[in-house]
XYZ file of C-alpha atoms in Angstrom:
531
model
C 0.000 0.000 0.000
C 1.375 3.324 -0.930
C 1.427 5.953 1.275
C 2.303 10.054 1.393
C 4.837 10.090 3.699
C 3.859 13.067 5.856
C 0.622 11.532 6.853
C 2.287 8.539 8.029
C 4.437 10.694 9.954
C 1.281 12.632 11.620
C -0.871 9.589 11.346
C 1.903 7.615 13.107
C 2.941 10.419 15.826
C -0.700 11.089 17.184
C -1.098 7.437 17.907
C 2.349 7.282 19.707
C 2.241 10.288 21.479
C -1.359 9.976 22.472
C -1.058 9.068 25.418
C 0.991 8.861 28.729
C -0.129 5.017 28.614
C 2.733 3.978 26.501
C 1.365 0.394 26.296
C -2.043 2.015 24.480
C -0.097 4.217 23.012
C 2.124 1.366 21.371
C -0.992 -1.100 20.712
C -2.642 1.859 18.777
C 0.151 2.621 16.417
C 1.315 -0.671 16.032
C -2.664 -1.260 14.601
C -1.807 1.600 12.443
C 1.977 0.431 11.102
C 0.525 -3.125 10.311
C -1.466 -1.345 7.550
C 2.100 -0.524 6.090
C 4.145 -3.078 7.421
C 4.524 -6.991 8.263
C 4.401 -6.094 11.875
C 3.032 -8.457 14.613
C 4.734 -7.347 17.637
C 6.347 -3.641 19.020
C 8.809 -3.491 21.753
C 10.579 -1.086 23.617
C 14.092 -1.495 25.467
C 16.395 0.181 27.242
C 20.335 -0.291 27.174
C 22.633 -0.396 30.808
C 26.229 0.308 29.066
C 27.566 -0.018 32.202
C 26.121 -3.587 33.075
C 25.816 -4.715 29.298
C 22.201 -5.702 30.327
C 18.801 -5.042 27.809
C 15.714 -4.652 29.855
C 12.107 -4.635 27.769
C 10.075 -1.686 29.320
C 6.758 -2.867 27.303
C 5.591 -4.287 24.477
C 2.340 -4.355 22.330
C 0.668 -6.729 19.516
C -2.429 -5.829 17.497
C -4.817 -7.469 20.201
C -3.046 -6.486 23.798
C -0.469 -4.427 25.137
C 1.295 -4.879 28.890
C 4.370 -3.105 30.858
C 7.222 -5.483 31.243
C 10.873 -5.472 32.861
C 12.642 -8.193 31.170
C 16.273 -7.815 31.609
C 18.806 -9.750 29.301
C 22.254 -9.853 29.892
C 24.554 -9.522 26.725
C 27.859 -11.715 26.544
C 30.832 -10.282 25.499
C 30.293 -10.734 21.701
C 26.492 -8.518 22.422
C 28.404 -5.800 24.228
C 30.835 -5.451 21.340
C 28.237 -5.636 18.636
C 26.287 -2.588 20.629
C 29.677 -0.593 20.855
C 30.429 -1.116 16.773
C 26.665 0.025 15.890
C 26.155 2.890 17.686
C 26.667 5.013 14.887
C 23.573 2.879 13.048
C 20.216 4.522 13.662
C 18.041 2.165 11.722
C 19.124 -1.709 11.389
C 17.211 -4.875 9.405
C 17.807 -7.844 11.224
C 16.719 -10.568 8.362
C 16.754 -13.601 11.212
C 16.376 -12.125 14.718
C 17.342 -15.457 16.817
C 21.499 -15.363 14.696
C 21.815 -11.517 15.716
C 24.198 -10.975 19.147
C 21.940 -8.583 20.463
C 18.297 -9.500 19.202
C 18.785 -12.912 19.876
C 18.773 -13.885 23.497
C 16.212 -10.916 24.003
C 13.660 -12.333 21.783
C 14.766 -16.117 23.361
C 14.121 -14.411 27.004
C 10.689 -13.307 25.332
C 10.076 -16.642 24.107
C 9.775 -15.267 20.445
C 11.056 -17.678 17.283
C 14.347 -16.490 16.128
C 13.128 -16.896 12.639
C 11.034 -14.132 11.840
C 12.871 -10.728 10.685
C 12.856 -7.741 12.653
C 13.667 -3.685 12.357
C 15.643 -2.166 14.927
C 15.604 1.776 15.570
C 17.680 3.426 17.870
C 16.188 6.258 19.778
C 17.944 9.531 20.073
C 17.101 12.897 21.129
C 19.115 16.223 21.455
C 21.576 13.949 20.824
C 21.317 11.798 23.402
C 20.660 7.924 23.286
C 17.032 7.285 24.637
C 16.217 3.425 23.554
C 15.427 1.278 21.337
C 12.187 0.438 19.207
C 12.045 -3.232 17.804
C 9.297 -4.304 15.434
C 9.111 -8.092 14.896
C 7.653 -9.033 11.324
C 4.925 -11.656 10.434
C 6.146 -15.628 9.858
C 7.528 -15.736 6.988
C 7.359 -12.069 5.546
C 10.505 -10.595 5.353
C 11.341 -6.487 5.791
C 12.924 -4.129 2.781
C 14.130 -1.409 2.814
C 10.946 0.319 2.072
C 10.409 -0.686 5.614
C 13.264 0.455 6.987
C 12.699 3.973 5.727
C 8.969 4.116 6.856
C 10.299 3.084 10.346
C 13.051 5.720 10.259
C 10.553 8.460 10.055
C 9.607 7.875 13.539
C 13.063 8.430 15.151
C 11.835 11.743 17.048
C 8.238 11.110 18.428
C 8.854 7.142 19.694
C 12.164 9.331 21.393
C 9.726 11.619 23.079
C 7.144 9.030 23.788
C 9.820 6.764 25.411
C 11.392 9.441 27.189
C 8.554 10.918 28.611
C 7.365 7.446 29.581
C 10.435 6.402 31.265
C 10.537 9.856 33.090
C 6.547 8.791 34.643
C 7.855 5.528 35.480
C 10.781 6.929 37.728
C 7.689 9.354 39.034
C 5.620 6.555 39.746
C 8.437 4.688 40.879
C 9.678 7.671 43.741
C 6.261 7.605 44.560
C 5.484 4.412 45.153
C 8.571 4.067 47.378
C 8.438 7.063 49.528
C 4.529 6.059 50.487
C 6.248 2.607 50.923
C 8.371 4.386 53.326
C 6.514 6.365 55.231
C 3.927 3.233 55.980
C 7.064 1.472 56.802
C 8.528 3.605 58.992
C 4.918 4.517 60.644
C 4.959 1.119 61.724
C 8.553 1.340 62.668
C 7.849 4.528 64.890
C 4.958 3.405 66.402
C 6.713 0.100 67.670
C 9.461 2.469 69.053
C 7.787 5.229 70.675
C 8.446 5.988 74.314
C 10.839 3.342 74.314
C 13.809 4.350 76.543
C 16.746 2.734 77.951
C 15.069 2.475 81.680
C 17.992 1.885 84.235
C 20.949 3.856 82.478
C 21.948 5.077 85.479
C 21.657 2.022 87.518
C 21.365 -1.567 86.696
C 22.890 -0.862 82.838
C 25.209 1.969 84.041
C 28.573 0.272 82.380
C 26.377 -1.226 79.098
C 25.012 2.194 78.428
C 28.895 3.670 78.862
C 29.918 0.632 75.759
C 27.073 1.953 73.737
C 28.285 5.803 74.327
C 31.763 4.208 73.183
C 30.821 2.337 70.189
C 28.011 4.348 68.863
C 29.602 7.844 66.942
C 31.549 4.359 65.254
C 30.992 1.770 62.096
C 31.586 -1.279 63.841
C 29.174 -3.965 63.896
C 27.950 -4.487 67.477
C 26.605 -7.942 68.864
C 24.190 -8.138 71.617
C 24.123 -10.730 74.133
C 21.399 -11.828 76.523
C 18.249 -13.738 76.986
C 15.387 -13.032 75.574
C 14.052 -9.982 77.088
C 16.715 -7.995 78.271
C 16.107 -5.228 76.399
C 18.635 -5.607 73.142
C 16.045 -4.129 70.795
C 16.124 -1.216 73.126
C 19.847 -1.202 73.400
C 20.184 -1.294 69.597
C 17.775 1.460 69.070
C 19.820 3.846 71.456
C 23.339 2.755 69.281
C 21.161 3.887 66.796
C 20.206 7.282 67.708
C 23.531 8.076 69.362
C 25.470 7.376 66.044
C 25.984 9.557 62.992
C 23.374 7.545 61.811
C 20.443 8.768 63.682
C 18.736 10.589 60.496
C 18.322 7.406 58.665
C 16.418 4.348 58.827
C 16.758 1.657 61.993
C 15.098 -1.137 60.013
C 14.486 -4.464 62.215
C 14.997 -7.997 60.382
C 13.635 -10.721 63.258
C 16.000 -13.710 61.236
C 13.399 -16.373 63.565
C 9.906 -15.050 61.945
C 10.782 -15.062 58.601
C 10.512 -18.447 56.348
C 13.584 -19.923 54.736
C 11.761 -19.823 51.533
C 11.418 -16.041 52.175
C 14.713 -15.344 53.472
C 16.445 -13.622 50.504
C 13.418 -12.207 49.206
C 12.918 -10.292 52.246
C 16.397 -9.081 52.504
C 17.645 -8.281 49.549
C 14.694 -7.640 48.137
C 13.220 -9.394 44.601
C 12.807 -8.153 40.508
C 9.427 -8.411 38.651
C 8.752 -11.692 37.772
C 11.231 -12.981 39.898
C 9.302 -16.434 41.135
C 5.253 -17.023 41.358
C 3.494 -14.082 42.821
C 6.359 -11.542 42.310
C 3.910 -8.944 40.686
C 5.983 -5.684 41.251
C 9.673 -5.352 42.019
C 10.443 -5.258 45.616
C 13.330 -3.618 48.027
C 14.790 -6.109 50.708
C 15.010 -5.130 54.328
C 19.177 -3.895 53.553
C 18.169 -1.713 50.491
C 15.805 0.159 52.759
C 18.444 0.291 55.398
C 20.728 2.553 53.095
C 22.461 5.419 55.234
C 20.933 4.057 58.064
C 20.930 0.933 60.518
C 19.977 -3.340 60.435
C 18.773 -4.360 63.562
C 19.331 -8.321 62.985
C 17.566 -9.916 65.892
C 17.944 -13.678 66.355
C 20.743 -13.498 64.756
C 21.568 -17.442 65.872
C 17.969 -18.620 64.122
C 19.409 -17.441 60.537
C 19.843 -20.837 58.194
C 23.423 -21.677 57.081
C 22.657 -20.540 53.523
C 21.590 -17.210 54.445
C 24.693 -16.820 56.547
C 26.894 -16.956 53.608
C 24.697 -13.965 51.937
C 24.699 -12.320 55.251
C 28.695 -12.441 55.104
C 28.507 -11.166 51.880
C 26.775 -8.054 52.580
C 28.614 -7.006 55.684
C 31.951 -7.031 53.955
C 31.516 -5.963 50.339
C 28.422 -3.697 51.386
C 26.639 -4.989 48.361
C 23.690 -6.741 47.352
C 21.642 -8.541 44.602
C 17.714 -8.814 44.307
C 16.535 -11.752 43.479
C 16.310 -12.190 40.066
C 17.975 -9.282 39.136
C 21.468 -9.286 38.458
C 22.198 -5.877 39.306
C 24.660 -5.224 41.846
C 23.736 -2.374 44.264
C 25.776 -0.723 46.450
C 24.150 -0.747 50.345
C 25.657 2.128 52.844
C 24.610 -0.168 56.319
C 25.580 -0.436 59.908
C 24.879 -3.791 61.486
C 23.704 -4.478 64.700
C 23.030 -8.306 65.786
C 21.340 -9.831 68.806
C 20.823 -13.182 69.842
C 19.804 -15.328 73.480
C 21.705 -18.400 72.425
C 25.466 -19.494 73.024
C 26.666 -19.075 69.514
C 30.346 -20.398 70.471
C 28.267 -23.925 71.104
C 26.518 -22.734 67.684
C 30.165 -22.702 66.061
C 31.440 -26.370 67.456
C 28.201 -27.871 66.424
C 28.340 -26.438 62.758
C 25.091 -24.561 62.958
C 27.051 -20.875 62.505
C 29.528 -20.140 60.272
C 33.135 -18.648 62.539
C 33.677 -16.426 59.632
C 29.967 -14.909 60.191
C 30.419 -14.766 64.220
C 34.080 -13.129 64.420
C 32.482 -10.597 61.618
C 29.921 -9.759 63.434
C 31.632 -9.711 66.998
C 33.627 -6.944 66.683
C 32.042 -5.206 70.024
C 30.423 -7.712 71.774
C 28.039 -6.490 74.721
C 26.854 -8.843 77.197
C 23.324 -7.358 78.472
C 22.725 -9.052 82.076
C 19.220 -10.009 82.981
C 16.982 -8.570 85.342
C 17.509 -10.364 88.684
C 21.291 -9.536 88.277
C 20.043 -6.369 88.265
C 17.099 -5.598 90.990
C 17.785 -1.801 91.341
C 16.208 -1.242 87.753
C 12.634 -2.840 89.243
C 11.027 -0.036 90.672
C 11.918 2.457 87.744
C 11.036 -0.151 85.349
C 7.878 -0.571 86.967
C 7.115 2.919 86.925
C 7.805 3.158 83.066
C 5.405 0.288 82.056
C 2.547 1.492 84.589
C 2.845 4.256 82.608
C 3.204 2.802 79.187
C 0.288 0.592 80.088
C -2.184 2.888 82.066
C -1.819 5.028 78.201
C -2.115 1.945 75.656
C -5.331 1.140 77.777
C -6.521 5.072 78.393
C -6.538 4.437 82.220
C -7.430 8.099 83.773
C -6.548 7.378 87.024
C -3.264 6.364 87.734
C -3.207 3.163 89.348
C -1.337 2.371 92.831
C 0.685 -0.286 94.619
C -0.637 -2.607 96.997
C 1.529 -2.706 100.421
C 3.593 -5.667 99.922
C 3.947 -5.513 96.153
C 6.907 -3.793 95.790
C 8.607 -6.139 97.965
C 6.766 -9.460 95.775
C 8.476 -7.748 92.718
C 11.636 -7.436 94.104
C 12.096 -11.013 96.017
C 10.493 -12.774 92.116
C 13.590 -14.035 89.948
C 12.059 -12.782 86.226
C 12.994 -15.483 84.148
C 11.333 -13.467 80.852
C 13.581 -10.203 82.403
C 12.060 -6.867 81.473
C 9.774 -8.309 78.986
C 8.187 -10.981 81.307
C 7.535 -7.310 84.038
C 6.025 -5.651 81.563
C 3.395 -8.158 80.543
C 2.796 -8.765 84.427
C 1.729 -5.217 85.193
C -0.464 -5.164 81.829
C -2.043 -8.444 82.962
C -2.516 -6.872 86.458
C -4.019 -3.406 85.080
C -6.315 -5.585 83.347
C -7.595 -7.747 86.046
C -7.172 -4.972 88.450
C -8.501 -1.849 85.783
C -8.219 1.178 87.991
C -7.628 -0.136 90.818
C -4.734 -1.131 93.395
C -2.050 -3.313 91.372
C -0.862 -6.627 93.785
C 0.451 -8.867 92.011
C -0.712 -11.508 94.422
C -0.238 -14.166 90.921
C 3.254 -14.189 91.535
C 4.753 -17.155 93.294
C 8.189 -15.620 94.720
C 9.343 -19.614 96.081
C 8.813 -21.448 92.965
C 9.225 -18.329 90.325
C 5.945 -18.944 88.853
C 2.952 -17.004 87.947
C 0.079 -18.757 89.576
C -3.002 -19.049 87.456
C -5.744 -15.845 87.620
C -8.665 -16.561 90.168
C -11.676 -14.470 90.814
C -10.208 -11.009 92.728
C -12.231 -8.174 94.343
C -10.919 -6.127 91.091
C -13.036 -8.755 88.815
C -15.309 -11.103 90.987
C -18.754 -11.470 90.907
C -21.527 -9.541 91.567
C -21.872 -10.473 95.030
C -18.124 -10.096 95.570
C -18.610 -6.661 93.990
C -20.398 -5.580 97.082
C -17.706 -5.940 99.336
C -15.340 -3.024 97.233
C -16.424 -0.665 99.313
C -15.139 -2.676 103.040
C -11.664 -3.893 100.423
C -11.114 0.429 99.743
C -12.105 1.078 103.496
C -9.113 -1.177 104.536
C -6.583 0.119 102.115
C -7.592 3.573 103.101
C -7.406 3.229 106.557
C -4.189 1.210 106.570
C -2.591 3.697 104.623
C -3.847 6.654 107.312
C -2.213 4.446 110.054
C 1.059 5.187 108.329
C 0.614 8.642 108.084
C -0.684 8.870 111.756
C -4.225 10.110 110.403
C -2.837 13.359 108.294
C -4.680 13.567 105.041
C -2.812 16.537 103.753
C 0.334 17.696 103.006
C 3.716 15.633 102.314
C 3.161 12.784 104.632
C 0.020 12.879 103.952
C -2.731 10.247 102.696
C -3.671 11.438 99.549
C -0.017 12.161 98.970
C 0.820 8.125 99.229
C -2.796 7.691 97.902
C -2.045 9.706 94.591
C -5.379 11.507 95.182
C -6.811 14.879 96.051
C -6.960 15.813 99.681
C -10.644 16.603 99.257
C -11.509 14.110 97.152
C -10.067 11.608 99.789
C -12.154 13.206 102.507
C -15.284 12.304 100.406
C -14.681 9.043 99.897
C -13.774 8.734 103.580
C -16.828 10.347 104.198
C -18.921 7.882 102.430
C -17.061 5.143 103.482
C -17.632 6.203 107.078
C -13.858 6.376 108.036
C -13.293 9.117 110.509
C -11.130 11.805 109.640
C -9.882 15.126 111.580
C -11.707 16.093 114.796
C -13.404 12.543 114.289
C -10.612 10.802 113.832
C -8.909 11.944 117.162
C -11.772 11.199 119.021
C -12.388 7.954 117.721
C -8.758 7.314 118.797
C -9.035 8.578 122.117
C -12.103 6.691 122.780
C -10.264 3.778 121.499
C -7.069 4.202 123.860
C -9.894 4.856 126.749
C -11.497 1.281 125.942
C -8.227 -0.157 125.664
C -8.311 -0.972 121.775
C -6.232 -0.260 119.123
C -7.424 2.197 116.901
C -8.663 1.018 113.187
C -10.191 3.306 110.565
C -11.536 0.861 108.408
């Protein structure tokens, strides 16, 4: 079919510049070349120089069009062939599977290497954009005629190609900064109000390491059983180090499945395995200019050890599937609870992993080697807990509990205290925290039974004569004074005069009362009780 030039070009350019869609776009012109042309299939690539790799951005037949990101690496006879033709703007490829270049794309694309294709290279202001390949019909060779039709189109598949890559690297940007900031939402809420509790008693000399190694690159391993605090630990390393503006991104080696292992950390291409829809950034890619927290370090499988290794000392990665090499600016920090010299004579961690990684060991003792931390750490959690569960009035300790929390051994350290006082704010919701569960001889929790704080109705009844006693106990120790520093309501936690109106209803005597009911008391030879 014969055709006036210039309205193929305008024809031709409408079609491919239609549309920021450059997979419509494509699909619509390619409808309209195949009215001058063999053409069954349109492709776009892209060339890395550097890496010698062609990557397919899209591609389009007459019936469907999609987005791809099919990356072919060239050998050494591809790279050459790419470096000889760059002059070439325009090149007929009679049998596309023999040609260096075309070949193992259209193999990766699972294409017959028989049919004949044109190849256009993109340029604009003089700058290399892409490339445009059109693959003919089975059987139907391309002429020159072809070639020259094709040739026309050098500038507007440039701009279409150009401005599509430029709203891919939009979308792209996009995509990961709200991938980001959902990340490191999470991330933030998980650390908030976290602080090193006992710095400057208990964890006095670990907190004077972590000054010392922080403002520094080293790796740093910490030691301790589970619950010590090492998350907390690594966080402050974290904050105190040049590093602090960057990400602190956790990996937890025991939660994740083998099968997942190297997807999650060094992240996967499109296409990369089943389900692989969109490409995806491992857990060290996000980490760049910032910190990996690898907790569990010991639960990590021997494969993923060797990777691990890998990353620490060259600082680089690979995605799987990909075969890009990218360049990772990390700081590790590792934690584990089990012996990992035992780990090392039983074959279950590599030595050249552990002495990597143990450049600055820190040995985090557990709570009962370090009673003097309780009551703050108590505090902190009451707090933390009394929030999480919008408590309004602060609740108080029982006599006696103090002393229960002290004398029990913590086997679960910090983390074990924390869930006791949530369990006893729940039980106990607003009122007076006992911890009664807690079996000091055998260091066990005993199991929950009915309490005044969440009995039954009947037992309900009997709140007032259980806040009488408290009340009154806690007046003996203040030698009836409701105000003022040695006060009641001071131990209490409670306004004076809200204090005198519950004593009030409660019928405990108080002031001019109070003494008299004492003196009476001392008169009748009794000891004097409030409640």
């Amino acid at each position: 079919m014969s055709i006036n030039e210039s309205d193929f070009f305008r024809e031709a350019t409408l079609r491919i510049c239609g549309s920021l869609d450059i997979e419509k776009a494509m699909q619509r012109c390619l409808q309209y070349l195949s009215r001058f042309l063999p053409a069954t299939r349109l492709c776009f690539h892209v060339y890395d120089r550097a890496l010698g790799i062609v990557e397919t951005i899209a591609m389009a037949t007459t019936q469907n069009s999609q987005a791809m990101a099919l990356r072919t690496l060239l050998d050494a006879r591809g790279r050459q062939q790419v470096e000889d033709q760059r002059s070439l703007r325009t090149k007929l490829v009679e049998r596309m599977g023999e040609d260096a270049v075309a070949g193992p794309v259209v193999r990766q694309m699972g294409v017959t290497g028989d049919i004949s294709g044109l190849l256009l290279d993109l340029a604009l202001e003089g700058n290399f954009v892409g490339t445009v390949s059109v693959f003919s019909e089975p059987d139907i060779k391309f002429n020159r005629h072809h070639v020259q039709l094709l040739s026309l189109l050098n500038e507007p598949f440039s701009i279409a190609l150009a401005n599509s890559l430029r709203y891919r690297e939009l979308q792209t940007l996009r995509d990961k900064l709200a991938d980001d900031n959902r990340y490191f939402q999470d991330e933030m809420q998980k650390i908030t109000g976290q602080a090193v509790v006992g710095a400057d008693l208990g964890l006095k000399g670990i907190m004077d390491m972590v000054r010392q190694v922080a403002p520094l690159e080293s790796p740093v391993l910490l030691l301790g059983e589970t619950g010590v605090g090492k998350e907390v630990l690594a966080n402050a390393i974290h904050n105190l180090s040049p590093r602090s503006n960057g990400p602190m991104i956790r990996v937890n080696c025991g939660a994740i499945p083998d099968t997942l292992m190297d997807s999650e950390l060094f992240g996967h291409e499109k296409g990369a395995f089943t389900g692989a829809f969109t490409r995806k950034r491992g857990r060290f890619e996000r980490a760049h200019r910032g910190t990996v927290f690898l907790d569990e370090i010991g639960e990590l499988p021997l494969e993923a050890q060797v990777r691990l290794l890998r990353v620490i000392q060259e600082k680089e990665i690979e995605r799987v599937g990909g075969s890009e090499t990218i360049r990772v600016d990390i700081r590790v920090i590792a934690a584990t609870h089990r012996n990992l010299e035992k780990m090392l004579k039983q074959g279950t961690f590599r030595k050249d992993l552990y002495f990597r990684l143990r450049v600055f060991p820190i040995a985090i003792p557990p709570l009962r080697h370090r009673r003097e931390d309780i009551p703050a750490l108590v505090q902190h959690f009451i707090q933390k807990k009394s929030r999480e569960m919008k408590l309004f009035v602060k609740p108080t300790l029982s006599p006696g509990a103090f002393d229960r929390l002290l004398q029990y051994a913590w086997p679960g350290n910090a983390r074990e205290l924390e869930n006791a006082i949530e369990r006893e704010l729940i039980v106990c919701k607003g009122g007076v925290l006992s911890f009664d569960d807690l079996n000091v001889k055998n260091n066990k929790l005993k199991p929950l039974s009915p309490t005044p704080c969440q009995s039954s109705q009947d037992e309900l009844l009997e709140l007032d004569a259980v806040m009488a006693s408290h009340i009154g106990n806690v007046l003996k120790k203040c030698n009836g004074r409701v105000e003022g520093d040695k006060g009641a309501a001071r131990l209490l936690n409670i306004n004076p005069s809200t204090l005198r109106k519950r004593m009030k209803r409660l019928g405990i005597p108080f002031g001019r009362k109070h003494d008299r009911a004492a003196r009476e008391g001392i008169e009748h030879g009794e000891k004097t009780d409030p409640a």
